[in-house]
Amino acid sequence: MLALGKLRHYKTQGFAQQLRDILYTLGIPSWSDGGAPTAPLVIQKVSGSLTNAVFFVSRPGSRTLLLRIYGVSSASLISRPLELQTLHILSSRYRIGPRIYGTFSNGRVEEYFDSVPLTAEELRDERISRWIGARMAELHCVDVGLIEETTLDPSGGVRQPEIAATRNFRSWLPAARDVLSLTSVPPQLREELDLDAFETEWETYMQWLDAFEQKNGASPRAFCHNDTQYGNLLKLTSLKEGVPEHRQIIVVDFEYSSVNAASFDIANHFHEWTANYHSMTPHLLNPAIYPAPEQRRNFYRAYLSHYRKSRSPSQVKDVTDVDLQLLDAQVQAWSPASHAMWVVWGVVQAREDLENNEIEPEFDYIGYARCRMEGFRREVRALYQQVV
């Protein structure tokens, strides 16, 4: 199976030749023949991706490609076969996301969009926020039966798939515990990130959330992206005439996508308003800039109107204040779940840095986990003070 070497060597001739061989072997159009086979490759590293390394690859006479090399710890977090299946369905049936040209052992080659990633500031733009809301609504209308296999329970009924919020927390926890058991982990850090205690807090929160949904109605279960940070949202440099303006937003990086509570996806996106992965402290969120009520309503109006249009094009209902209030309550109820999932993710991602005793890692995954744990506890305290 083909593989690319160490990422820090991506500027070397050896790395370029390895990549050239992979592109030729995969038979990618305009790369396997023709073009300029001896022309030097232009390999541009794209910043902002926290799980993988992403590059734009180009040369004269060939189409630009996107190269994705998987992170070392990602195998503990992501099912690559399921991700590839999902990407195929989304691109072929719904024209959502990139086409996959080929895979190799530690990465893949994808379609390149002539676009630029959104910035942290652009998430706050009223018009762009509405576009994102519309695109998320369209994604939430994907037929989950095409993505997730259904199984039968002992009585013969259809067993609904476990949603991502609970499945990821549960399935990632053992890998996170393994990381904190490394001999290189200081005892005080292991005590600070006490995952046994945190699991108990999670279970208490899930009991509260279940009671909330019993009384107020459950958030619809939908196909969700689960990671709409600004680096995963691209803006096309040009849009064909007649195409709705919100379609200039392209959603990429579906590695964490699956069935989930729709309100989780929205809540997770709102937390990304508080992040800046290009700042001096990219691992820290700033809750002071969480979207204000009117900013959330701006998003909700676009989301709900496009969701209803996609579900029932001939019977679109107006979005009322009651609709906005209910969706906001559901989003706030699911908000701590986003924090909890990324706590465990951060610990798992820290393995390589902890094993190598990195003093100044490129991204402080442990600091990120600590920040998200603080956010979880802050939000559940506020929720528990409310009358369910």
Coordinates of C-alpha atoms in Angstrom, one line a residue:
M1 CA 0.0 0.0 0.0
L2 CA 1.3 3.4 -0.9
A3 CA 2.3 5.9 1.8
L4 CA 3.8 9.3 2.1
G5 CA 6.7 10.0 4.4
K6 CA 7.1 12.4 7.3
L7 CA 5.2 15.7 7.0
R8 CA 8.1 17.8 8.0
H9 CA 9.8 16.7 4.8
Y10 CA 7.1 18.0 2.5
K11 CA 9.4 20.7 1.0
T12 CA 11.9 18.1 -0.1
Q13 CA 12.4 16.5 -3.5
G14 CA 12.0 13.1 -2.0
F15 CA 8.5 13.9 -0.7
A16 CA 7.6 15.4 -4.1
Q17 CA 8.7 12.3 -5.9
Q18 CA 6.8 10.0 -3.5
L19 CA 3.7 12.1 -4.2
R20 CA 4.2 12.1 -7.9
D21 CA 4.4 8.3 -7.9
I22 CA 1.2 8.1 -5.9
L23 CA -0.7 10.4 -8.2
Y24 CA 0.5 8.4 -11.2
T25 CA -0.4 5.1 -9.7
L26 CA -3.9 6.3 -8.7
G27 CA -4.5 7.2 -12.3
I28 CA -5.8 10.7 -11.6
P29 CA -6.8 12.4 -14.8
S30 CA -4.2 14.9 -16.1
W31 CA -1.7 13.5 -13.6
S32 CA -1.3 9.9 -14.8
D33 CA -0.6 11.0 -18.4
G34 CA -0.2 14.2 -20.3
G35 CA 0.3 17.5 -18.5
A36 CA 3.9 18.3 -17.6
P37 CA 5.3 15.2 -16.0
T38 CA 8.7 16.6 -15.4
A39 CA 7.5 20.0 -14.2
P40 CA 8.1 20.7 -10.5
L41 CA 5.2 20.2 -8.1
V42 CA 3.9 23.2 -6.1
I43 CA 3.0 21.9 -2.7
Q44 CA 1.2 24.4 -0.5
K45 CA 0.5 23.5 3.1
V46 CA -3.0 24.7 4.3
S47 CA -3.2 25.9 7.9
G48 CA -6.1 25.4 10.3
S49 CA -6.7 21.7 10.1
L50 CA -6.4 20.1 13.5
T51 CA -6.7 16.4 12.7
N52 CA -4.9 16.0 9.4
A53 CA -2.3 17.8 7.3
V54 CA -3.8 19.4 4.2
F55 CA -2.0 20.6 1.1
F56 CA -2.8 22.0 -2.3
V57 CA -0.9 20.3 -5.1
S58 CA -0.5 21.8 -8.6
R59 CA 1.8 21.8 -11.7
P60 CA 1.5 23.3 -15.2
G61 CA -1.1 21.5 -17.4
S62 CA -2.8 19.5 -14.5
R63 CA -5.8 20.3 -12.3
T64 CA -5.0 21.4 -8.8
L65 CA -5.6 18.7 -6.2
L66 CA -6.2 18.6 -2.5
L67 CA -3.9 16.2 -0.6
R68 CA -4.9 15.1 2.9
I69 CA -2.5 13.2 5.1
Y70 CA -4.1 11.6 8.2
G71 CA -3.0 12.6 11.7
V72 CA -1.1 10.0 13.7
S73 CA -3.8 9.6 16.3
S74 CA -6.7 9.9 14.0
A75 CA -7.1 6.1 13.7
S76 CA -8.4 6.0 17.3
L77 CA -11.1 8.6 16.4
I78 CA -12.3 8.0 12.9
S79 CA -13.5 5.1 10.7
R80 CA -11.8 5.9 7.3
P81 CA -13.9 3.3 5.4
L82 CA -17.1 4.9 6.7
E83 CA -15.9 8.4 6.0
L84 CA -15.0 7.5 2.4
Q85 CA -18.5 5.9 1.9
T86 CA -20.1 9.0 3.3
L87 CA -18.1 11.3 1.0
H88 CA -19.1 9.2 -2.0
I89 CA -22.8 9.4 -1.2
L90 CA -22.7 13.1 -0.4
S91 CA -20.8 14.0 -3.6
S92 CA -22.6 11.6 -6.0
R93 CA -26.2 12.0 -4.7
Y94 CA -26.3 15.4 -3.2
R95 CA -23.4 17.3 -4.8
I96 CA -22.2 18.1 -1.2
G97 CA -18.4 18.0 -0.5
P98 CA -15.5 16.9 -2.6
R99 CA -15.0 14.0 -5.0
I100 CA -12.4 11.5 -3.8
Y101 CA -9.9 10.7 -6.6
G102 CA -8.0 8.0 -4.7
T103 CA -6.6 6.8 -1.4
F104 CA -3.2 5.6 0.0
S105 CA -2.3 4.1 3.3
N106 CA -2.0 7.3 5.3
G107 CA -4.1 9.7 3.3
R108 CA -6.1 10.5 0.2
V109 CA -6.4 12.9 -2.8
E110 CA -9.5 15.0 -3.2
E111 CA -11.2 17.4 -5.6
Y112 CA -9.9 21.0 -5.2
F113 CA -12.4 23.8 -5.1
D114 CA -11.3 27.3 -6.3
S115 CA -12.1 28.8 -3.0
V116 CA -10.7 30.3 0.2
P117 CA -11.4 29.1 3.7
L118 CA -13.5 31.4 5.8
T119 CA -11.8 33.3 8.6
A120 CA -12.8 33.5 12.2
E121 CA -14.1 37.0 11.6
E122 CA -16.2 36.0 8.7
L123 CA -18.3 33.5 10.8
R124 CA -19.7 36.6 12.5
D125 CA -20.8 38.3 9.2
E126 CA -24.6 38.4 9.1
R127 CA -24.9 37.4 5.5
I128 CA -22.3 34.6 5.7
S129 CA -23.9 33.3 8.8
R130 CA -27.2 33.0 7.0
W131 CA -25.4 31.1 4.2
I132 CA -23.9 28.7 6.7
G133 CA -27.3 28.2 8.3
A134 CA -28.8 27.4 4.9
R135 CA -26.1 24.9 4.0
M136 CA -26.3 23.2 7.3
A137 CA -30.1 22.8 6.9
E138 CA -29.5 21.2 3.5
L139 CA -27.0 18.8 5.0
H140 CA -29.5 17.9 7.8
C141 CA -32.0 16.9 5.1
V142 CA -29.7 14.1 3.8
D143 CA -31.4 10.7 4.0
V144 CA -29.6 9.2 7.0
G145 CA -30.7 5.7 5.8
L146 CA -28.2 6.1 3.0
I147 CA -25.4 6.8 5.4
E148 CA -26.0 4.7 8.5
E149 CA -27.0 1.0 8.3
T150 CA -30.1 0.1 10.3
T151 CA -30.2 -3.0 12.5
L152 CA -33.1 -4.8 14.2
D153 CA -33.6 -5.1 17.9
P154 CA -34.6 -8.5 19.5
S155 CA -38.3 -7.7 19.0
G156 CA -37.8 -7.2 15.3
G157 CA -38.1 -3.4 15.3
V158 CA -35.7 -1.1 13.7
R159 CA -32.9 0.0 16.1
Q160 CA -32.0 3.6 15.6
P161 CA -28.2 4.3 15.3
E162 CA -26.5 5.7 18.3
I163 CA -26.0 9.4 17.8
A164 CA -22.5 10.8 17.4
A165 CA -22.5 12.9 20.6
T166 CA -22.9 9.8 22.8
R167 CA -21.1 7.3 20.6
N168 CA -17.9 9.4 20.2
F169 CA -17.7 10.2 23.9
R170 CA -18.1 6.6 24.8
S171 CA -15.9 5.1 22.2
W172 CA -13.1 7.7 22.4
L173 CA -12.9 7.5 26.2
P174 CA -10.7 4.3 26.4
A175 CA -8.1 5.8 24.1
A176 CA -8.1 9.0 26.1
R177 CA -7.6 7.0 29.3
D178 CA -4.7 5.2 27.6
V179 CA -3.1 8.5 26.8
L180 CA -3.3 9.7 30.4
S181 CA -1.8 6.5 31.6
L182 CA 1.5 7.2 29.7
T183 CA 4.5 7.4 32.0
S184 CA 5.3 10.8 30.5
V185 CA 2.1 12.3 31.8
P186 CA 2.6 14.3 35.1
P187 CA 0.5 13.0 38.0
Q188 CA -1.1 16.5 38.5
L189 CA -2.3 16.5 34.9
R190 CA -3.8 13.1 35.3
E191 CA -5.6 14.3 38.4
E192 CA -6.7 17.6 36.7
L193 CA -8.2 15.7 33.7
D194 CA -9.8 13.0 35.9
L195 CA -11.7 11.2 33.2
D196 CA -13.5 8.9 35.6
A197 CA -15.0 11.9 37.4
F198 CA -15.7 13.6 34.1
E199 CA -17.6 10.5 32.8
T200 CA -19.8 10.7 35.9
E201 CA -20.5 14.4 35.2
W202 CA -21.3 13.4 31.6
E203 CA -23.8 10.8 32.7
T204 CA -25.5 13.2 35.1
Y205 CA -25.8 15.7 32.2
M206 CA -27.2 13.1 29.9
Q207 CA -29.9 12.3 32.4
W208 CA -30.8 16.0 32.6
L209 CA -30.8 16.3 28.8
D210 CA -33.1 13.3 28.5
A211 CA -35.6 14.9 31.0
F212 CA -35.3 18.2 29.0
E213 CA -36.2 16.5 25.7
Q214 CA -39.0 14.5 27.3
K215 CA -40.7 17.7 28.4
N216 CA -39.7 20.1 25.6
G217 CA -39.4 17.8 22.6
A218 CA -36.4 16.1 21.2
S219 CA -34.1 17.8 18.7
P220 CA -34.5 16.1 15.3
R221 CA -31.9 13.4 14.6
A222 CA -30.2 14.3 11.3
F223 CA -27.1 13.7 9.3
C224 CA -24.7 16.2 10.9
H225 CA -21.2 17.5 10.1
N226 CA -20.2 17.9 13.8
D227 CA -17.2 20.1 13.1
T228 CA -18.2 23.3 11.2
Q229 CA -15.2 25.3 12.3
Y230 CA -14.2 28.1 9.9
G231 CA -11.4 26.1 8.3
N232 CA -14.0 23.5 7.1
L233 CA -16.1 26.1 5.4
L234 CA -14.9 27.4 2.0
K235 CA -16.1 30.3 0.0
L236 CA -16.0 29.9 -3.8
T237 CA -14.1 32.6 -5.6
S238 CA -16.9 32.7 -8.2
L239 CA -20.5 31.4 -8.5
K240 CA -22.3 30.4 -11.7
E241 CA -25.2 32.6 -12.8
G242 CA -28.5 31.5 -11.3
V243 CA -27.0 29.5 -8.4
P244 CA -28.4 30.6 -5.0
E245 CA -25.9 32.8 -3.2
H246 CA -25.6 30.5 -0.2
R247 CA -24.2 27.8 -2.4
Q248 CA -20.9 29.6 -2.6
I249 CA -20.3 28.1 0.9
I250 CA -18.7 24.7 0.5
V251 CA -18.6 22.3 3.5
V252 CA -15.5 20.0 3.7
D253 CA -13.9 17.6 6.1
F254 CA -16.6 15.1 6.9
E255 CA -14.5 12.8 9.0
Y256 CA -16.6 13.4 12.1
S257 CA -20.0 13.5 10.3
S258 CA -22.8 11.1 11.2
V259 CA -26.2 10.9 12.6
N260 CA -26.6 13.3 15.6
A261 CA -29.0 15.7 17.2
A262 CA -29.4 18.6 14.8
S263 CA -29.1 21.0 17.7
F264 CA -25.7 19.6 18.6
D265 CA -24.4 20.5 15.2
I266 CA -25.7 24.1 15.5
A267 CA -24.4 24.4 19.1
N268 CA -21.0 23.1 18.0
H269 CA -20.8 25.7 15.2
F270 CA -21.6 28.5 17.7
H271 CA -18.7 27.4 19.9
E272 CA -16.5 27.8 16.8
W273 CA -17.4 31.5 16.8
T274 CA -15.3 31.7 20.0
A275 CA -12.2 30.0 18.4
N276 CA -9.3 31.5 16.4
Y277 CA -6.9 28.8 15.3
H278 CA -4.5 31.4 13.9
S279 CA -4.1 33.4 17.1
M280 CA -1.3 33.2 19.6
T281 CA -3.4 30.9 21.7
P282 CA -5.2 28.7 19.1
H283 CA -6.2 26.1 21.7
L284 CA -8.3 28.6 23.8
L285 CA -11.9 29.5 23.2
N286 CA -13.3 33.0 24.2
P287 CA -16.8 32.6 25.5
A288 CA -17.2 36.4 25.6
I289 CA -17.6 36.4 21.8
Y290 CA -20.2 33.6 21.7
P291 CA -23.0 34.7 19.3
A292 CA -25.5 37.1 20.9
P293 CA -29.3 36.2 20.9
E294 CA -29.9 38.3 17.7
Q295 CA -26.9 36.7 15.9
R296 CA -28.3 33.3 16.8
R297 CA -31.7 34.2 15.6
N298 CA -30.2 35.4 12.3
F299 CA -28.7 32.0 11.8
Y300 CA -31.9 30.2 13.0
R301 CA -34.2 32.0 10.5
A302 CA -32.0 30.9 7.5
Y303 CA -31.6 27.4 8.9
L304 CA -35.3 26.8 9.6
S305 CA -36.6 28.4 6.3
H306 CA -34.2 26.3 4.2
Y307 CA -34.8 23.1 6.3
R308 CA -38.6 23.4 5.7
K309 CA -38.1 24.2 2.0
S310 CA -35.9 21.1 1.6
R311 CA -38.3 18.9 3.5
S312 CA -41.6 20.2 2.1
P313 CA -41.1 22.5 -0.9
S314 CA -44.8 22.9 -1.6
Q315 CA -45.8 23.6 2.1
V316 CA -43.2 26.0 3.5
K317 CA -44.3 27.5 6.8
D318 CA -43.2 30.9 8.0
V319 CA -40.6 30.9 10.8
T320 CA -42.2 32.3 14.0
D321 CA -40.8 33.6 17.3
V322 CA -42.0 30.4 19.0
D323 CA -39.9 28.4 16.5
L324 CA -36.8 30.5 17.2
Q325 CA -37.3 30.2 20.9
L326 CA -37.7 26.5 20.8
L327 CA -34.6 25.9 18.6
D328 CA -32.5 28.2 20.8
A329 CA -33.5 26.3 23.9
Q330 CA -32.6 23.0 22.2
V331 CA -29.3 24.4 21.1
Q332 CA -28.4 25.6 24.5
A333 CA -29.4 22.2 26.0
W334 CA -27.1 20.4 23.6
S335 CA -24.3 22.9 23.9
P336 CA -22.3 21.1 26.7
A337 CA -22.3 17.9 24.7
S338 CA -20.1 19.6 22.1
H339 CA -17.6 20.6 24.8
A340 CA -17.5 17.1 26.3
M341 CA -16.9 15.4 22.9
W342 CA -13.9 17.6 22.2
V343 CA -12.5 17.2 25.7
V344 CA -12.0 13.5 25.0
W345 CA -10.8 14.2 21.4
G346 CA -8.2 16.6 22.7
V347 CA -6.7 14.1 25.1
V348 CA -6.5 11.4 22.4
Q349 CA -4.8 13.8 20.0
A350 CA -2.2 14.7 22.6
R351 CA -0.6 11.2 22.6
E352 CA 2.2 12.0 20.2
D353 CA 3.2 15.2 21.9
L354 CA 3.1 13.5 25.3
E355 CA 5.1 10.5 24.1
N356 CA 7.8 12.8 22.7
N357 CA 7.7 15.2 25.7
E358 CA 7.0 18.2 23.4
I359 CA 7.5 21.4 25.4
E360 CA 5.9 23.7 22.9
P361 CA 3.6 21.6 20.6
E362 CA 2.3 23.2 17.4
F363 CA -1.2 22.9 18.9
D364 CA -1.8 22.4 22.7
Y365 CA -4.3 19.6 22.7
I366 CA -4.2 19.2 26.4
G367 CA -4.8 22.9 26.9
Y368 CA -7.7 22.6 24.5
A369 CA -9.2 19.6 26.4
R370 CA -8.8 21.6 29.6
C371 CA -10.6 24.6 28.1
R372 CA -13.4 22.5 26.8
M373 CA -13.8 20.8 30.1
E374 CA -14.1 24.2 31.8
G375 CA -16.8 25.1 29.2
F376 CA -18.7 22.0 29.8
R377 CA -18.8 22.6 33.6
R378 CA -19.7 26.2 33.2
E379 CA -22.6 25.5 30.9
V380 CA -24.1 22.5 32.8
R381 CA -24.1 24.6 36.0
A382 CA -26.2 27.2 34.2
L383 CA -28.6 24.6 32.8
Y384 CA -29.1 22.9 36.1
Q385 CA -30.4 26.2 37.5
Q386 CA -33.2 26.2 35.0
V387 CA -36.5 24.5 35.5
V388 CA -36.7 21.7 33.0

